[in-house]
Amino acid sequence: MKTQIEMKTQDFIALEEEYGAHNYHPLNVVLTRGEGIWVWDVEGVKYLDFLSSYSAVNQGHCHPKIVATLIEQAQKLTLVSRAFRHDQLGPLYKELCELTNSHMVLPMNSGAEAVESCIKAVRKWGYKVKGVPEGKAEIIVCENNFHGRTIAIVGFSTEAQYRDGYAPFTGGFKIIPFGDAAAFEESITPNTVAILLEPIQGEGGIIIPPEGYLRQVRQICNDKGIVMITDEIQTGLGRTGKLLAEEYDGIEADLTLIGKALSGGLYPISAVLSNKEVLGVFQPGDHGSTYGGNPLACAVARTALKVLIEEKMIENSAQMGAYFLEQLKRINSPYVKEVRGKGLMIGVELKADAGGARRFCNKLKDKNLLCKETHENVIRFAPPLIITQAETDWALERIEDVLTSW
Ligand SMILES: *Cc1c(COP(=O)(O)O)cnc(C)c1O
């Protein structure tokens, strides 16, 4: 066996292939270090990270202030479980509520757990507050959604592979087309408790709904007494050029889910933010998580939010996103069907005969730019929100090269 120092890219890949579950198909680059928008592989090759861990690293890799908080808190107190109180939880709640104009917070670990938790909360709200008959609560979701990978969640996915082989599934979900407010209105019954949707479908291929869609959904929810839940786990925390993407429609959901960038990529933490008193239905013992809201997660999240605001990353996302989108649209490529995005959440949809997005991602990797296809034909561009114009130009040069000179 070689020592870690002697191991090369192929050796690490071989270990993963032999001993790991094969539930991912990563690009064949083995990374060992990250700083800001840059990452380095085990051969010492430097790449621009144009994926940001699916928007978990909005603040850039290893942000020094978040790292300092992680180290400091790790040496002080990391976990007490929720059996006892600790001094990072209350402050995080208050800061999150003030930042997002929410009333209540439920901290969890992964994004999928935040989704599961909000499903439990709105069902209970339906029974205890709205008066839906026990066992009859319906939640409306959208086609092409992505909300995570638990059994309940993949049960209402419309992606065949996400469901294949995992039945039986949880009932009580109704699937409607995304971006169609009339279809939402028609699908409502007296037992409907909530609609769960992404402001922009990320995994679904950077699908932006028609102008005013969220506003229409908000209005219908108000009229019919339905809880509006926005899953901002990917769109939130500056990715689209606003703190939350719902701001583009000038609305507030009743429940908003955040995760990913909540820790800047240093530690798993997610949260359900509640604007009405839906979370108020939980009584002691109704729900829980050993690691949910632990001191280390809370301290890291507080600093991750602080640097996002103080270092004007959201403004930069809006500015650089607009610039990048405009420049991308200028590229005259025989392969591109459409370029779309908001802020630094950008998708390039390729024509069906372009040979798939993956080969473009591999080509970009060879030019030191890391990004990932989503579905067959969409290349997703989502760099950390700290990218400068010069760095954006550096990326554009390579993207233009790959999209024009095959
Ligand atoms: C990533 C993501 C999730 C799931 O988050 P995990 O932390 O991977 O469980 C849920 N919803 C959306 C919109 C996401 O992008």
Short mmCIF file of C-alpha atoms and ligand atoms in Angstrom, two decimals:
data_model
loop_
_atom_site.label_atom_id
_atom_site.label_comp_id
_atom_site.label_asym_id
_atom_site.label_seq_id
_atom_site.Cartn_x
_atom_site.Cartn_y
_atom_site.Cartn_z
CA MET A 1 0.00 0.00 0.00
CA LYS A 2 1.27 3.44 -0.96
CA THR A 3 1.35 6.16 1.68
CA GLN A 4 -1.09 9.03 1.27
CA ILE A 5 1.76 11.21 -0.05
CA GLU A 6 2.62 8.71 -2.79
CA MET A 7 -0.97 8.30 -3.95
CA LYS A 8 -2.05 9.82 -7.25
CA THR A 9 -5.46 10.65 -8.70
CA GLN A 10 -6.00 7.13 -10.04
CA ASP A 11 -5.16 5.54 -6.67
CA PHE A 12 -7.81 7.59 -4.85
CA ILE A 13 -10.38 6.85 -7.54
CA ALA A 14 -9.60 3.13 -7.32
CA LEU A 15 -10.20 3.16 -3.54
CA GLU A 16 -13.53 4.93 -3.95
CA GLU A 17 -14.62 2.51 -6.63
CA GLU A 18 -13.65 -0.53 -4.63
CA TYR A 19 -14.94 0.39 -1.18
CA GLY A 20 -17.62 3.04 -1.66
CA ALA A 21 -21.29 2.83 -2.65
CA HIS A 22 -21.58 3.93 -6.27
CA ASN A 23 -24.47 6.33 -5.82
CA TYR A 24 -22.60 9.25 -7.45
CA HIS A 25 -20.84 9.73 -10.77
CA PRO A 26 -18.28 12.45 -9.98
CA LEU A 27 -15.87 14.05 -12.42
CA ASN A 28 -12.49 12.38 -12.08
CA VAL A 29 -10.69 15.08 -10.16
CA VAL A 30 -9.49 14.39 -6.61
CA LEU A 31 -9.42 17.62 -4.61
CA THR A 32 -7.33 18.22 -1.54
CA ARG A 33 -7.46 21.97 -0.81
CA GLY A 34 -9.71 24.98 -1.34
CA GLU A 35 -9.41 28.72 -0.88
CA GLY A 36 -12.07 31.21 -1.98
CA ILE A 37 -13.20 30.34 -5.51
CA TRP A 38 -10.21 28.05 -6.13
CA VAL A 39 -9.57 24.36 -5.41
CA TRP A 40 -6.46 22.21 -5.92
CA ASP A 41 -6.25 18.53 -6.79
CA VAL A 42 -3.80 15.97 -5.43
CA GLU A 43 -1.47 16.59 -8.39
CA GLY A 44 -1.28 20.28 -7.49
CA VAL A 45 -3.48 21.42 -10.39
CA LYS A 46 -5.61 24.49 -9.62
CA TYR A 47 -9.24 24.82 -10.71
CA LEU A 48 -11.96 27.44 -10.49
CA ASP A 49 -14.92 25.91 -8.62
CA PHE A 50 -17.96 26.81 -10.71
CA LEU A 51 -20.37 24.61 -8.76
CA SER A 52 -19.76 25.66 -5.13
CA SER A 53 -20.95 22.29 -3.83
CA TYR A 54 -24.42 22.91 -5.25
CA SER A 55 -24.43 26.39 -3.61
CA ALA A 56 -23.28 25.31 -0.16
CA VAL A 57 -20.00 27.20 -0.58
CA ASN A 58 -21.49 30.59 -1.54
CA GLN A 59 -19.02 32.32 0.82
CA GLY A 60 -16.02 30.63 -0.88
CA HIS A 61 -13.94 27.70 0.30
CA CYS A 62 -12.49 27.85 3.80
CA HIS A 63 -13.56 31.42 4.48
CA PRO A 64 -11.03 32.52 7.14
CA LYS A 65 -13.61 34.04 9.48
CA ILE A 66 -15.90 31.00 9.34
CA VAL A 67 -12.89 28.69 9.83
CA ALA A 68 -11.80 30.74 12.86
CA THR A 69 -15.27 30.42 14.39
CA LEU A 70 -15.31 26.67 13.72
CA ILE A 71 -11.96 26.18 15.46
CA GLU A 72 -12.82 28.45 18.38
CA GLN A 73 -16.21 26.82 18.99
CA ALA A 74 -14.80 23.30 18.49
CA GLN A 75 -12.40 23.94 21.36
CA LYS A 76 -15.18 25.27 23.57
CA LEU A 77 -18.42 23.29 23.21
CA THR A 78 -19.73 21.20 20.32
CA LEU A 79 -22.77 19.20 21.37
CA VAL A 80 -25.11 19.13 24.33
CA SER A 81 -28.13 17.68 22.50
CA ARG A 82 -31.36 19.55 22.99
CA ALA A 83 -31.70 18.05 26.45
CA PHE A 84 -29.92 21.19 27.69
CA ARG A 85 -29.74 24.76 26.45
CA HIS A 86 -26.61 26.45 25.11
CA ASP A 87 -25.46 29.96 24.37
CA GLN A 88 -25.28 29.81 20.55
CA LEU A 89 -28.86 28.75 19.83
CA GLY A 90 -30.88 31.79 20.98
CA PRO A 91 -28.54 34.26 19.28
CA LEU A 92 -28.72 32.31 15.98
CA TYR A 93 -32.53 32.25 16.17
CA LYS A 94 -32.71 35.99 16.75
CA GLU A 95 -30.22 36.82 14.01
CA LEU A 96 -31.98 34.54 11.50
CA CYS A 97 -35.42 35.95 12.35
CA GLU A 98 -34.24 39.54 12.07
CA LEU A 99 -32.46 38.85 8.80
CA THR A 100 -35.38 37.04 7.15
CA ASN A 101 -38.29 38.70 8.92
CA SER A 102 -39.38 35.38 10.43
CA HIS A 103 -40.99 34.60 13.78
CA MET A 104 -39.64 31.17 14.61
CA VAL A 105 -36.83 28.83 13.65
CA LEU A 106 -36.42 25.06 13.70
CA PRO A 107 -32.79 24.01 13.20
CA MET A 108 -31.96 20.68 11.56
CA ASN A 109 -28.90 19.21 9.83
CA SER A 110 -29.46 18.41 6.15
CA GLY A 111 -31.73 20.03 3.62
CA ALA A 112 -33.85 16.90 3.33
CA GLU A 113 -34.41 16.98 7.09
CA ALA A 114 -35.66 20.57 6.88
CA VAL A 115 -38.10 19.43 4.17
CA GLU A 116 -39.25 16.44 6.25
CA SER A 117 -39.67 18.69 9.30
CA CYS A 118 -41.82 21.22 7.45
CA ILE A 119 -44.00 18.40 6.10
CA LYS A 120 -44.60 17.24 9.67
CA ALA A 121 -45.30 20.80 10.83
CA VAL A 122 -47.83 21.64 8.10
CA ARG A 123 -49.64 18.34 8.50
CA LYS A 124 -49.98 18.92 12.23
CA TRP A 125 -51.07 22.50 11.54
CA GLY A 126 -53.69 21.11 9.13
CA TYR A 127 -55.14 18.82 11.78
CA LYS A 128 -54.82 21.02 14.86
CA VAL A 129 -55.52 24.46 13.39
CA LYS A 130 -57.20 24.16 9.99
CA GLY A 131 -59.40 21.26 11.09
CA VAL A 132 -58.59 18.77 8.32
CA PRO A 133 -59.89 15.27 9.19
CA GLU A 134 -57.14 13.07 10.67
CA GLY A 135 -55.06 11.30 8.02
CA LYS A 136 -56.44 13.33 5.09
CA ALA A 137 -53.98 16.23 4.80
CA GLU A 138 -52.77 16.92 1.25
CA ILE A 139 -49.60 18.73 0.27
CA ILE A 140 -49.18 20.04 -3.27
CA VAL A 141 -45.77 19.79 -4.93
CA CYS A 142 -44.51 20.56 -8.45
CA GLU A 143 -43.38 18.40 -11.34
CA ASN A 144 -39.62 18.33 -11.82
CA ASN A 145 -39.09 19.20 -8.13
CA PHE A 146 -35.99 18.45 -6.09
CA HIS A 147 -36.35 18.46 -2.30
CA GLY A 148 -33.86 15.78 -1.24
CA ARG A 149 -33.50 12.02 -1.07
CA THR A 150 -35.44 10.59 1.88
CA ILE A 151 -38.19 8.06 1.24
CA ALA A 152 -41.03 10.55 1.80
CA ILE A 153 -39.38 13.10 -0.49
CA VAL A 154 -38.47 10.80 -3.40
CA GLY A 155 -42.04 9.49 -3.16
CA PHE A 156 -43.23 12.78 -4.69
CA SER A 157 -40.35 13.20 -7.11
CA THR A 158 -41.19 12.95 -10.82
CA GLU A 159 -37.66 11.79 -11.64
CA ALA A 160 -37.96 8.06 -12.38
CA GLN A 161 -34.44 7.19 -11.19
CA TYR A 162 -34.93 8.90 -7.82
CA ARG A 163 -37.90 6.59 -7.14
CA ASP A 164 -36.90 3.39 -8.86
CA GLY A 165 -36.76 0.46 -6.47
CA TYR A 166 -37.77 2.41 -3.36
CA ALA A 167 -41.52 1.78 -3.11
CA PRO A 168 -43.78 1.77 -1.12
CA PHE A 169 -43.98 5.54 -0.69
CA THR A 170 -45.71 7.98 1.65
CA GLY A 171 -49.14 9.17 0.51
CA GLY A 172 -50.73 12.61 0.77
CA PHE A 173 -48.88 14.45 -2.00
CA LYS A 174 -50.38 15.82 -5.20
CA ILE A 175 -48.17 16.78 -8.14
CA ILE A 176 -48.99 19.76 -10.38
CA PRO A 177 -47.07 21.48 -13.23
CA PHE A 178 -44.47 24.05 -12.08
CA GLY A 179 -45.09 27.67 -13.02
CA ASP A 180 -48.83 27.26 -13.56
CA ALA A 181 -50.84 29.15 -10.92
CA ALA A 182 -54.18 28.09 -12.44
CA ALA A 183 -53.23 24.41 -12.09
CA PHE A 184 -52.45 25.09 -8.43
CA GLU A 185 -55.80 26.72 -7.83
CA GLU A 186 -57.65 23.84 -9.50
CA SER A 187 -55.82 21.19 -7.48
CA ILE A 188 -56.89 22.60 -4.11
CA THR A 189 -59.40 20.66 -1.98
CA PRO A 190 -60.70 21.32 1.55
CA ASN A 191 -57.93 18.97 2.78
CA THR A 192 -55.08 20.88 1.13
CA VAL A 193 -52.74 22.17 3.83
CA ALA A 194 -49.72 23.43 1.90
CA ILE A 195 -47.86 23.93 -1.35
CA LEU A 196 -44.13 23.20 -1.39
CA LEU A 197 -42.05 24.63 -4.22
CA GLU A 198 -38.65 25.96 -5.28
CA PRO A 199 -38.58 29.60 -6.48
CA ILE A 200 -36.24 28.41 -9.25
CA GLN A 201 -35.88 24.67 -9.85
CA GLY A 202 -32.16 24.00 -9.43
CA GLU A 203 -31.63 20.28 -9.90
CA GLY A 204 -34.53 20.34 -12.36
CA GLY A 205 -32.32 22.32 -14.76
CA ILE A 206 -32.39 25.98 -13.56
CA ILE A 207 -36.07 26.34 -14.49
CA ILE A 208 -37.35 29.88 -13.89
CA PRO A 209 -41.14 30.15 -13.57
CA PRO A 210 -43.11 32.85 -15.41
CA GLU A 211 -42.90 36.40 -14.02
CA GLY A 212 -45.24 36.86 -11.05
CA TYR A 213 -45.81 33.12 -10.40
CA LEU A 214 -44.80 33.22 -6.73
CA ARG A 215 -46.97 36.31 -6.23
CA GLN A 216 -49.97 34.47 -7.71
CA VAL A 217 -49.31 31.42 -5.55
CA ARG A 218 -49.06 33.68 -2.49
CA GLN A 219 -52.43 35.25 -3.30
CA ILE A 220 -54.12 31.88 -3.80
CA CYS A 221 -52.66 30.63 -0.50
CA ASN A 222 -54.03 33.71 1.26
CA ASP A 223 -57.46 33.29 -0.28
CA LYS A 224 -57.75 29.57 0.46
CA GLY A 225 -55.97 29.35 3.81
CA ILE A 226 -53.05 27.26 2.56
CA VAL A 227 -49.50 27.35 3.87
CA MET A 228 -46.93 28.45 1.28
CA ILE A 229 -43.55 26.73 1.69
CA THR A 230 -40.58 27.85 -0.38
CA ASP A 231 -37.61 25.52 -0.54
CA GLU A 232 -34.75 28.04 -0.75
CA ILE A 233 -32.10 25.51 0.19
CA GLN A 234 -30.38 26.18 -3.14
CA THR A 235 -31.81 29.57 -4.23
CA GLY A 236 -31.44 31.19 -0.81
CA LEU A 237 -28.63 33.04 0.93
CA GLY A 238 -27.60 35.18 -2.01
CA ARG A 239 -27.39 32.65 -4.82
CA THR A 240 -29.93 34.44 -7.04
CA GLY A 241 -28.74 37.97 -6.18
CA LYS A 242 -31.18 38.46 -3.28
CA LEU A 243 -31.00 37.04 0.25
CA LEU A 244 -34.06 34.94 -0.65
CA ALA A 245 -35.33 34.46 -4.20
CA GLU A 246 -38.91 35.14 -3.03
CA GLU A 247 -37.89 38.81 -2.75
CA TYR A 248 -38.04 39.10 -6.56
CA ASP A 249 -41.82 38.66 -6.26
CA GLY A 250 -42.06 40.92 -3.22
CA ILE A 251 -43.62 38.16 -1.14
CA GLU A 252 -42.96 36.16 1.99
CA ALA A 253 -43.71 32.48 2.21
CA ASP A 254 -45.19 31.16 5.47
CA LEU A 255 -42.39 28.63 5.77
CA THR A 256 -38.98 28.99 4.14
CA LEU A 257 -36.37 26.26 4.10
CA ILE A 258 -32.68 27.06 4.04
CA GLY A 259 -29.60 24.87 4.27
CA LYS A 260 -26.51 24.47 2.10
CA ALA A 261 -24.81 27.92 2.39
CA LEU A 262 -26.12 28.42 5.92
CA SER A 263 -22.70 27.22 7.11
CA GLY A 264 -20.67 28.32 4.09
CA GLY A 265 -19.81 24.68 3.45
CA LEU A 266 -18.15 23.99 6.80
CA TYR A 267 -20.77 22.03 8.66
CA PRO A 268 -24.20 20.55 7.94
CA ILE A 269 -27.00 22.78 9.19
CA SER A 270 -30.44 23.58 7.80
CA ALA A 271 -33.42 25.46 9.14
CA VAL A 272 -37.16 25.86 8.80
CA LEU A 273 -38.06 29.54 9.06
CA SER A 274 -41.65 30.24 9.95
CA ASN A 275 -43.53 33.46 9.35
CA LYS A 276 -46.92 32.37 10.61
CA GLU A 277 -47.23 30.30 13.71
CA VAL A 278 -47.08 26.96 11.90
CA LEU A 279 -44.02 25.92 13.88
CA GLY A 280 -45.94 26.84 16.99
CA VAL A 281 -47.88 23.55 16.67
CA PHE A 282 -44.85 21.59 17.87
CA GLN A 283 -44.99 20.66 21.55
CA PRO A 284 -42.05 19.22 23.51
CA GLY A 285 -41.40 15.71 22.22
CA ASP A 286 -43.18 16.15 18.86
CA HIS A 287 -39.99 16.34 16.80
CA GLY A 288 -36.25 16.33 17.32
CA SER A 289 -32.68 15.66 16.22
CA THR A 290 -29.60 14.90 18.32
CA TYR A 291 -27.30 17.16 16.31
CA GLY A 292 -29.97 19.67 15.22
CA GLY A 293 -29.03 23.15 16.44
CA ASN A 294 -25.79 22.07 18.10
CA PRO A 295 -23.37 24.76 19.35
CA LEU A 296 -20.80 24.13 16.62
CA ALA A 297 -23.40 24.36 13.82
CA CYS A 298 -24.97 27.47 15.32
CA ALA A 299 -21.70 29.32 15.81
CA VAL A 300 -20.56 28.48 12.28
CA ALA A 301 -23.92 29.55 10.80
CA ARG A 302 -23.84 32.87 12.65
CA THR A 303 -20.48 33.74 11.15
CA ALA A 304 -21.43 32.37 7.71
CA LEU A 305 -24.47 34.70 7.66
CA LYS A 306 -22.42 37.59 8.99
CA VAL A 307 -19.77 37.43 6.27
CA LEU A 308 -22.44 36.94 3.58
CA ILE A 309 -23.95 40.29 4.57
CA GLU A 310 -20.87 42.24 5.69
CA GLU A 311 -18.79 41.35 2.67
CA LYS A 312 -21.63 42.25 0.33
CA MET A 313 -21.70 38.86 -1.33
CA ILE A 314 -25.39 39.14 -2.22
CA GLU A 315 -24.82 42.42 -4.08
CA ASN A 316 -21.84 40.86 -5.84
CA SER A 317 -23.97 37.88 -6.84
CA ALA A 318 -26.50 40.22 -8.47
CA GLN A 319 -23.79 42.25 -10.24
CA MET A 320 -21.52 39.46 -11.39
CA GLY A 321 -24.54 37.30 -12.25
CA ALA A 322 -25.98 39.96 -14.55
CA TYR A 323 -22.60 40.49 -16.19
CA PHE A 324 -21.91 36.79 -16.59
CA LEU A 325 -25.38 36.09 -18.04
CA GLU A 326 -25.04 38.94 -20.55
CA GLN A 327 -21.60 37.75 -21.68
CA LEU A 328 -22.77 34.12 -21.89
CA LYS A 329 -25.68 35.15 -24.12
CA ARG A 330 -23.19 36.80 -26.49
CA ILE A 331 -21.41 33.52 -27.15
CA ASN A 332 -22.42 32.28 -30.56
CA SER A 333 -22.45 28.51 -30.12
CA PRO A 334 -23.95 25.88 -32.40
CA TYR A 335 -24.69 23.74 -29.31
CA VAL A 336 -26.62 26.15 -27.09
CA LYS A 337 -30.41 26.19 -26.98
CA GLU A 338 -30.91 28.67 -24.14
CA VAL A 339 -28.98 30.54 -21.46
CA ARG A 340 -30.97 31.49 -18.35
CA GLY A 341 -30.44 32.44 -14.73
CA LYS A 342 -30.77 34.88 -11.88
CA GLY A 343 -27.79 36.16 -9.95
CA LEU A 344 -25.07 33.52 -10.00
CA MET A 345 -27.50 30.65 -10.54
CA ILE A 346 -27.10 30.09 -14.25
CA GLY A 347 -27.96 27.27 -16.61
CA VAL A 348 -26.86 26.69 -20.20
CA GLU A 349 -29.30 24.36 -21.90
CA LEU A 350 -27.75 22.51 -24.83
CA LYS A 351 -29.53 21.33 -27.93
CA ALA A 352 -30.65 17.70 -27.88
CA ASP A 353 -28.04 16.78 -30.51
CA ALA A 354 -25.12 18.46 -28.70
CA GLY A 355 -24.03 15.14 -27.20
CA GLY A 356 -25.02 15.86 -23.60
CA ALA A 357 -23.76 18.34 -21.01
CA ARG A 358 -21.32 15.93 -19.39
CA ARG A 359 -18.79 16.00 -22.22
CA PHE A 360 -18.72 19.81 -22.00
CA CYS A 361 -18.12 19.59 -18.24
CA ASN A 362 -15.22 17.20 -18.82
CA LYS A 363 -13.78 19.53 -21.43
CA LEU A 364 -14.09 22.47 -19.03
CA LYS A 365 -12.37 20.42 -16.34
CA ASP A 366 -9.42 19.98 -18.71
CA LYS A 367 -9.34 23.78 -18.92
CA ASN A 368 -9.32 24.08 -15.10
CA LEU A 369 -12.95 25.02 -14.63
CA LEU A 370 -15.12 22.68 -12.55
CA CYS A 371 -18.85 22.53 -13.13
CA LYS A 372 -21.48 19.82 -13.33
CA GLU A 373 -24.30 18.87 -15.64
CA THR A 374 -27.81 18.68 -14.26
CA HIS A 375 -30.04 16.32 -16.17
CA GLU A 376 -28.76 15.39 -19.62
CA ASN A 377 -28.55 18.73 -21.34
CA VAL A 378 -28.02 21.54 -18.83
CA ILE A 379 -24.66 22.84 -17.65
CA ARG A 380 -25.06 24.59 -14.32
CA PHE A 381 -22.79 27.53 -13.47
CA ALA A 382 -22.78 28.52 -9.79
CA PRO A 383 -19.43 29.95 -8.61
CA PRO A 384 -18.92 31.20 -5.05
CA LEU A 385 -20.55 34.63 -4.65
CA ILE A 386 -17.18 36.31 -4.07
CA ILE A 387 -16.03 35.96 -7.69
CA THR A 388 -14.57 39.13 -9.25
CA GLN A 389 -15.10 40.44 -12.77
CA ALA A 390 -11.57 39.44 -13.83
CA GLU A 391 -12.17 35.90 -12.58
CA THR A 392 -15.53 35.83 -14.36
CA ASP A 393 -13.76 36.86 -17.58
CA TRP A 394 -11.18 34.09 -17.03
CA ALA A 395 -14.04 31.58 -16.82
CA LEU A 396 -15.92 33.08 -19.79
CA GLU A 397 -12.86 32.69 -22.01
CA ARG A 398 -12.77 28.96 -21.28
CA ILE A 399 -16.51 28.51 -21.58
CA GLU A 400 -16.56 30.28 -24.93
CA ASP A 401 -13.71 28.10 -26.12
CA VAL A 402 -15.52 24.89 -25.21
CA LEU A 403 -18.91 26.04 -26.53
CA THR A 404 -17.59 27.18 -29.91
CA SER A 405 -14.52 25.19 -30.91
CA TRP A 406 -15.40 21.59 -30.40
C1 LIG B 1 -29.86 20.27 -2.07
C2 LIG B 1 -31.31 20.51 -1.95
C3 LIG B 1 -32.09 19.82 -1.01
C4 LIG B 1 -31.55 18.71 -0.14
O1 LIG B 1 -30.52 19.10 0.68
P1 LIG B 1 -29.57 17.96 1.34
O2 LIG B 1 -28.73 18.73 2.30
O3 LIG B 1 -28.79 17.38 0.20
O4 LIG B 1 -30.45 16.97 1.99
C5 LIG B 1 -33.43 20.16 -0.91
N1 LIG B 1 -33.97 21.09 -1.70
C6 LIG B 1 -33.26 21.76 -2.64
C7 LIG B 1 -33.92 22.80 -3.47
C8 LIG B 1 -31.91 21.48 -2.81
O5 LIG B 1 -31.21 22.10 -3.76
#
